[in-house]
Coordinates of C-alpha atoms and ligand atoms in Angstrom, one line a residue:
X1 CA 0.0 0.0 0.0
X2 CA 3.0 2.2 0.3
X3 CA 3.8 1.5 -3.3
X4 CA 7.4 0.5 -2.6
X5 CA 8.2 3.5 -0.4
X6 CA 9.2 3.4 3.2
X7 CA 6.6 5.7 4.5
X8 CA 3.3 7.3 3.4
X9 CA 4.8 10.7 3.7
X10 CA 7.5 10.1 1.1
X11 CA 5.1 8.3 -1.2
X12 CA 2.7 11.2 -0.9
X13 CA 5.5 13.8 -1.6
X14 CA 6.4 11.8 -4.8
X15 CA 2.8 11.6 -5.9
X16 CA 2.6 15.4 -6.3
X17 CA 3.2 15.6 -10.1
X18 CA 0.2 13.3 -10.5
X19 CA -1.9 14.8 -7.8
X20 CA -1.4 18.4 -9.1
X21 CA -2.1 17.1 -12.6
X22 CA -5.4 15.4 -11.3
X23 CA -6.3 18.7 -9.8
X24 CA -5.9 20.6 -13.0
X25 CA -7.3 17.9 -15.3
X26 CA -10.7 18.8 -16.8
X27 CA -10.4 22.3 -15.4
X28 CA -7.4 24.1 -16.9
X29 CA -7.1 24.2 -20.6
X30 CA -4.1 26.4 -21.3
X31 CA -4.4 26.2 -25.1
X32 CA -7.9 27.4 -25.1
X33 CA -7.3 29.7 -22.1
X34 CA -10.3 28.3 -20.2
X35 CA -10.8 27.3 -16.6
X36 CA -13.8 25.2 -15.9
X37 CA -14.9 25.1 -12.2
X38 CA -18.7 24.6 -11.8
X39 CA -18.6 25.8 -8.1
X40 CA -17.0 29.1 -9.2
X41 CA -19.1 29.6 -12.2
X42 CA -22.3 29.2 -10.2
X43 CA -21.2 31.9 -7.6
X44 CA -19.2 34.1 -10.1
X45 CA -21.2 37.3 -9.4
X46 CA -20.7 36.8 -5.7
X47 CA -17.0 36.4 -6.1
X48 CA -16.5 39.2 -8.4
X49 CA -18.6 41.6 -6.3
X50 CA -17.3 40.4 -2.9
X51 CA -16.2 43.4 -0.8
X52 CA -13.9 41.0 1.0
X53 CA -12.8 37.3 0.9
X54 CA -12.0 35.7 4.2
X55 CA -9.8 32.5 4.1
X56 CA -10.5 30.3 7.2
X57 CA -8.4 27.3 7.9
X58 CA -5.9 25.7 10.3
X59 CA -2.2 24.5 10.0
X60 CA -0.9 23.8 6.6
X61 CA -4.3 24.7 5.0
X62 CA -3.9 28.1 6.7
X63 CA -0.6 28.4 5.0
X64 CA -2.3 27.7 1.6
X65 CA -4.7 30.5 2.5
X66 CA -1.8 32.9 3.1
X67 CA -0.5 32.2 -0.4
X68 CA -3.9 32.7 -1.8
X69 CA -4.3 36.0 -0.1
X70 CA -1.3 37.4 -2.1
X71 CA -2.6 35.8 -5.3
X72 CA -6.3 37.0 -5.0
X73 CA -5.3 40.5 -4.0
X74 CA -2.8 40.8 -6.8
X75 CA -5.0 39.3 -9.6
X76 CA -8.5 40.0 -8.5
X77 CA -8.0 43.2 -6.5
X78 CA -10.2 41.9 -3.7
X79 CA -9.3 42.6 -0.1
X80 CA -8.4 39.2 1.6
X81 CA -8.1 38.2 5.2
X82 CA -6.7 35.0 6.4
X83 CA -7.9 33.7 9.7
X84 CA -7.0 30.8 11.9
X85 CA -10.4 29.1 12.3
X86 CA -10.0 28.8 16.1
X87 CA -9.5 32.6 16.5
X88 CA -12.1 33.6 14.0
X89 CA -14.9 31.6 15.6
X90 CA -14.5 32.7 19.2
X91 CA -14.2 36.4 18.6
X92 CA -17.6 37.4 17.2
X93 CA -16.1 38.4 13.9
X94 CA -17.6 41.1 11.7
X95 CA -19.0 39.7 8.5
X96 CA -20.6 42.0 5.9
X97 CA -23.2 41.1 3.5
X98 CA -21.6 39.8 0.3
X99 CA -18.4 38.7 2.1
X100 CA -17.2 35.3 0.8
X101 CA -15.6 32.8 3.1
X102 CA -13.2 30.3 1.6
X103 CA -12.7 27.4 3.9
X104 CA -9.7 25.3 3.2
X105 CA -9.3 21.8 4.6
X106 CA -7.7 18.5 3.6
X107 CA -9.8 16.3 5.9
X108 CA -13.0 18.4 5.7
X109 CA -13.5 17.4 9.4
X110 CA -11.4 19.9 11.3
X111 CA -13.6 21.0 14.2
X112 CA -12.4 24.6 14.4
X113 CA -12.9 25.2 10.7
X114 CA -16.3 23.5 10.7
X115 CA -17.7 25.5 13.5
X116 CA -16.2 28.7 12.2
X117 CA -18.0 28.4 8.9
X118 CA -21.2 27.3 10.5
X119 CA -21.2 30.6 12.5
X120 CA -20.4 32.7 9.4
X121 CA -23.1 30.9 7.5
X122 CA -25.7 31.9 10.1
X123 CA -24.5 35.5 9.6
X124 CA -25.3 35.4 5.9
X125 CA -21.8 34.8 4.4
X126 CA -21.3 32.6 1.3
X127 CA -19.2 29.6 2.1
X128 CA -16.8 28.2 -0.6
X129 CA -15.1 25.0 0.5
X130 CA -11.8 23.9 -0.8
X131 CA -11.6 20.3 0.5
X132 CA -9.8 17.2 -0.3
X133 CA -12.0 14.5 1.4
X134 CA -15.1 14.0 -0.8
X135 CA -18.4 14.2 1.0
X136 CA -16.8 15.4 4.2
X137 CA -18.5 17.7 6.8
X138 CA -17.0 20.9 5.6
X139 CA -17.9 20.0 1.9
X140 CA -21.4 19.4 2.9
X141 CA -21.8 22.5 4.9
X142 CA -20.4 24.7 2.1
X143 CA -22.7 26.5 -0.4
X144 CA -20.3 25.8 -3.2
X145 CA -16.7 24.5 -3.5
X146 CA -14.0 22.7 -5.4
X147 CA -12.3 19.5 -4.5
X148 CA -8.6 19.3 -4.6
X149 CA -8.6 15.7 -5.9
X150 CA -5.3 14.8 -4.3
X151 CA -6.5 11.4 -3.1
X152 CA -6.4 10.1 0.3
X153 CA -3.6 11.6 2.4
X154 CA -2.4 9.1 5.0
X155 CA 0.8 10.6 6.4
X156 CA -0.1 12.9 9.3
X157 CA 2.0 15.7 7.7
X158 CA 0.1 17.4 5.0
X159 CA 2.1 17.5 1.7
X160 CA 0.2 16.6 -1.5
X161 CA -3.0 18.3 -0.1
X162 CA -1.1 21.6 0.2
X163 CA 0.1 21.7 -3.4
X164 CA -3.4 20.7 -4.6
X165 CA -4.9 23.5 -2.5
X166 CA -2.6 26.0 -4.1
X167 CA -3.4 24.7 -7.6
X168 CA -7.2 25.1 -6.9
X169 CA -6.8 28.5 -5.3
X170 CA -4.7 29.7 -8.2
X171 CA -7.2 28.5 -10.9
X172 CA -10.0 30.1 -8.9
X173 CA -8.2 33.5 -8.7
X174 CA -7.4 33.4 -12.3
X175 CA -11.1 32.7 -13.2
X176 CA -12.4 35.4 -11.0
X177 CA -9.8 37.9 -12.3
X178 CA -10.6 37.1 -16.0
X179 CA -14.3 37.6 -15.2
X180 CA -13.7 40.8 -13.3
X181 CA -11.4 42.2 -15.8
X182 CA -8.5 42.8 -13.4
X183 CA -6.0 40.8 -15.4
X184 CA -4.9 41.4 -18.9
X185 CA -5.1 38.6 -21.5
X186 CA -1.5 38.2 -21.9
X187 CA -0.8 37.7 -18.1
X188 CA -3.8 35.4 -17.8
X189 CA -2.6 33.3 -20.6
X190 CA 1.0 33.2 -19.3
X191 CA -0.2 32.2 -15.9
X192 CA -2.4 29.4 -17.3
X193 CA 0.6 28.0 -19.1
X194 CA 2.8 28.4 -16.0
X195 CA 0.3 26.5 -13.9
X196 CA 0.0 23.7 -16.5
X197 CA 3.7 23.3 -16.5
X198 CA 4.0 22.9 -12.6
X199 CA 3.4 19.0 -12.5
X200 CA 6.4 18.5 -14.9
X201 CA 8.6 20.8 -13.0
X202 CA 7.6 19.2 -9.6
X203 CA 8.8 15.9 -11.2
X204 CA 12.1 17.5 -12.0
X205 CA 12.5 18.7 -8.4
X206 CA 11.7 15.2 -7.1
X207 CA 14.3 13.7 -9.3
X208 CA 16.9 15.5 -7.0
X209 CA 15.4 14.2 -3.8
X210 CA 18.7 12.5 -3.0
X211 CA 20.4 15.8 -2.8
X212 CA 18.0 16.9 -0.1
X213 CA 18.7 13.7 1.7
X214 CA 22.5 14.7 1.8
X215 CA 21.7 18.1 3.0
X216 CA 19.4 16.6 5.8
X217 CA 22.3 14.5 7.0
X218 CA 24.4 17.6 7.5
X219 CA 21.6 19.6 9.3
X220 CA 19.9 16.9 11.4
X221 CA 21.6 17.7 14.7
X222 CA 20.7 21.4 14.7
X223 CA 18.7 22.5 17.7
X224 CA 16.8 25.3 16.0
X225 CA 16.0 26.4 12.5
X226 CA 14.8 29.6 11.0
X227 CA 12.9 29.7 7.8
X228 CA 12.7 33.0 5.8
X229 CA 10.9 34.1 2.8
X230 CA 9.3 37.2 1.3
X231 CA 6.1 37.7 -0.7
X232 CA 4.6 34.4 -2.2
X233 CA 7.4 32.5 -0.5
X234 CA 6.8 33.9 3.0
X235 CA 3.9 31.3 3.7
X236 CA 6.3 28.7 2.3
X237 CA 8.8 29.5 4.9
X238 CA 6.1 29.1 7.6
X239 CA 5.1 25.7 6.0
X240 CA 8.7 24.5 5.9
X241 CA 9.1 25.3 9.6
X242 CA 5.9 23.6 10.5
X243 CA 6.9 20.5 8.6
X244 CA 10.3 20.3 10.4
X245 CA 8.6 20.8 13.8
X246 CA 6.1 18.1 13.4
X247 CA 8.2 15.5 11.7
X248 CA 11.7 16.0 13.2
X249 CA 10.8 17.6 16.5
X250 CA 13.3 20.4 15.9
X251 CA 12.3 23.8 17.0
X252 CA 11.8 25.9 13.8
X253 CA 10.3 29.3 13.1
X254 CA 9.1 30.8 10.0
X255 CA 9.3 34.5 9.4
X256 CA 9.0 37.2 6.7
X257 CA 12.7 37.7 6.0
X258 CA 12.5 41.5 6.5
X259 CA 11.1 41.0 10.1
X260 CA 14.5 39.5 11.2
X261 CA 15.9 42.9 12.1
X262 CA 12.9 43.5 14.4
X263 CA 14.1 40.8 16.8
X264 CA 14.8 37.2 15.6
X265 CA 18.2 38.2 14.2
X266 CA 19.4 38.2 17.9
X267 CA 19.2 34.4 17.7
X268 CA 21.7 34.1 14.8
X269 CA 25.1 32.5 15.5
X270 CA 27.3 30.0 13.8
X271 CA 25.1 27.1 15.0
X272 CA 21.9 28.4 13.6
X273 CA 20.7 27.1 10.1
X274 CA 18.7 29.6 8.3
X275 CA 16.6 28.3 5.4
X276 CA 15.9 31.0 2.8
X277 CA 13.1 30.4 0.3
X278 CA 14.5 32.6 -2.3
X279 CA 13.4 31.7 -5.8
X280 CA 13.7 34.5 -8.5
X281 CA 10.8 36.9 -8.1
X282 CA 10.1 40.6 -7.6
X283 CA 11.6 40.3 -4.1
X284 CA 14.9 38.8 -5.1
X285 CA 17.2 41.8 -4.5
X286 CA 15.7 42.4 -1.1
X287 CA 16.2 38.7 0.0
X288 CA 19.8 38.8 -1.2
X289 CA 20.4 41.6 1.4
X290 CA 18.6 39.6 4.0
X291 CA 21.0 36.7 3.3
X292 CA 24.0 39.1 3.6
X293 CA 22.6 40.1 7.1
X294 CA 22.6 36.4 8.2
X295 CA 26.0 35.6 6.7
X296 CA 27.5 38.8 8.5
X297 CA 26.4 37.2 11.8
X298 CA 27.9 33.8 10.8
X299 CA 24.6 32.0 10.3
X300 CA 24.5 28.9 8.2
X301 CA 22.5 29.5 5.1
X302 CA 20.6 26.8 3.2
X303 CA 18.9 28.5 0.2
X304 CA 16.1 27.3 -2.1
X305 CA 16.8 29.2 -5.3
X306 CA 15.9 29.3 -9.0
X307 CA 18.1 27.2 -11.3
X308 CA 19.5 30.4 -13.1
X309 CA 20.5 32.1 -9.9
X310 CA 24.1 32.8 -9.7
X311 CA 24.1 35.4 -6.9
X312 CA 22.7 33.4 -4.0
X313 CA 24.7 30.2 -4.6
X314 CA 27.9 32.3 -4.1
X315 CA 26.7 33.4 -0.7
X316 CA 24.9 30.4 0.7
X317 CA 26.4 27.3 2.5
X318 CA 24.1 24.9 0.7
X319 CA 21.8 25.4 -2.2
X320 CA 18.9 23.5 -3.7
X321 CA 17.6 24.9 -7.1
X322 CA 14.2 24.4 -8.5
X323 CA 13.1 25.2 -12.1
X324 CA 12.1 28.8 -13.0
X325 CA 8.5 29.7 -12.6
X326 CA 6.3 32.8 -12.3
X327 CA 6.3 34.0 -8.7
X328 CA 2.5 33.2 -8.4
X329 CA 3.0 29.5 -8.9
X330 CA 6.5 29.2 -7.5
X331 CA 5.3 28.1 -3.9
X332 CA 4.2 24.7 -5.5
X333 CA 7.9 24.2 -6.4
X334 CA 9.7 25.8 -3.5
X335 CA 7.8 23.8 -0.9
X336 CA 8.9 20.4 -2.3
X337 CA 12.5 20.5 -1.0
X338 CA 11.2 21.6 2.4
X339 CA 8.8 18.7 2.6
X340 CA 11.7 16.4 1.7
X341 CA 14.0 18.1 4.2
X342 CA 11.6 17.5 7.1
X343 CA 11.1 13.9 6.0
X344 CA 14.8 13.0 5.7
X345 CA 15.7 14.8 9.0
X346 CA 12.9 12.9 10.7
X347 CA 14.0 9.6 9.3
X348 CA 17.6 10.2 10.0
X349 CA 16.6 10.9 13.7
X350 CA 14.7 7.6 13.8
X351 CA 11.2 9.1 14.2
X352 CA 8.0 7.6 13.0
X353 CA 7.4 10.2 10.3
X354 CA 4.0 9.0 9.3
X355 CA 2.7 9.3 12.9
X356 CA 4.5 12.0 14.8
X357 CA 3.9 12.1 18.5
X358 CA 0.9 14.0 19.9
X359 CA -0.6 14.5 16.4
X360 CA -3.8 13.1 14.7
X361 CA -4.6 13.2 11.1
X362 CA -7.9 15.1 11.5
X363 CA -8.4 17.2 14.5
X364 CA -11.9 16.8 15.4
X365 CA -11.6 18.3 18.9
X366 CA -11.8 22.1 19.5
Ligands
LIG1 C1 0.3 19.9 9.1 C2 -1.0 19.3 9.2 C3 -2.0 20.2 10.1 C4 -3.3 20.4 9.2 C5 -4.4 21.0 10.0 C6 -5.6 21.3 9.2 O1 1.1 19.0 8.3 O2 -1.3 18.3 8.8 O3 -1.4 21.4 10.4 O4 -3.0 21.0 8.1 O5 -4.7 20.2 11.1 O6 -6.2 20.1 8.7 P1 -7.2 20.1 7.6 O7 -6.6 20.6 6.3 O8 -7.7 18.7 7.5 O9 -8.4 21.0 8.0

């Protein structure tokens, strides 16, 4: 059942070229420039006219919501808020008529997310569910939705569900932006093609999994890790840190790279690995100076870069390069080496990576 792999987690990481393809199939047609999503089409006016979109989720799904915040604001020019379901539900949130709630959940059974959308529904919000488990409670409670089609995720750490969530959210944003007229035809077509190319590029990243294994062997005894990114890669840094914490039991923190100077930089010394998620994008120059700040304090830098990058490899202690991609779709590539890193560190330390201590696959308690 593990298909020849040692663990479900690594099997599911390697499934991603197919699961992302399954998610795009029948929806995205880059040649025709069409995106077919019945749930979006049926609620297109609500989405176009939404004064605000609120993403509600927990854990890894919340990180997908953070990436989507940047994507929706950029492409659709709709203000987006991203809420931890547990915080949103308990604080009597303000929901205006017309607000659209996008609930993101792999299991579709997360208690905090479920109750949060139930409350929002009572207050008149439209609930759009992005769910992996077909027929689950969150799917049933939503007014409309789109399944991620990643197949059952058995490993407790969410991997293939995350990239499928990003694929669905990106298609959704593109569709809304096209209907709303907030994206020009050229950029729309370019992004459709970039999205369609992701499964192939993920396969190329996975071909180099052995390189991450070697890196993991060098870093596995670190006591703490920092993960830094900017823009679309900031949530990827948070996700990398979460993966390492839950699978390897190493303390890790994710931060927007520019926040370093407001406190966390005090932690940096020659024992601290700092993972930079630094693929080529509009933030590149800025993140290069953030890397300089860390190197000046003798931090150990592991950088996830784009293949054509010649600047960062000259500064970093270790580098893992991923294929070039538009910054909007880049998180689906840059997260892969971070999933692999947490897996290989966890295995090297002898932990049960499929069933980390204290964790359950679906959190049905509040
Ligand atoms: C992290 C992880 C959790 C879940 C969170 C939400 O690897 O698995 O953080 O992402 O419990 O679960 P879902 O997406 O099922 O609502």
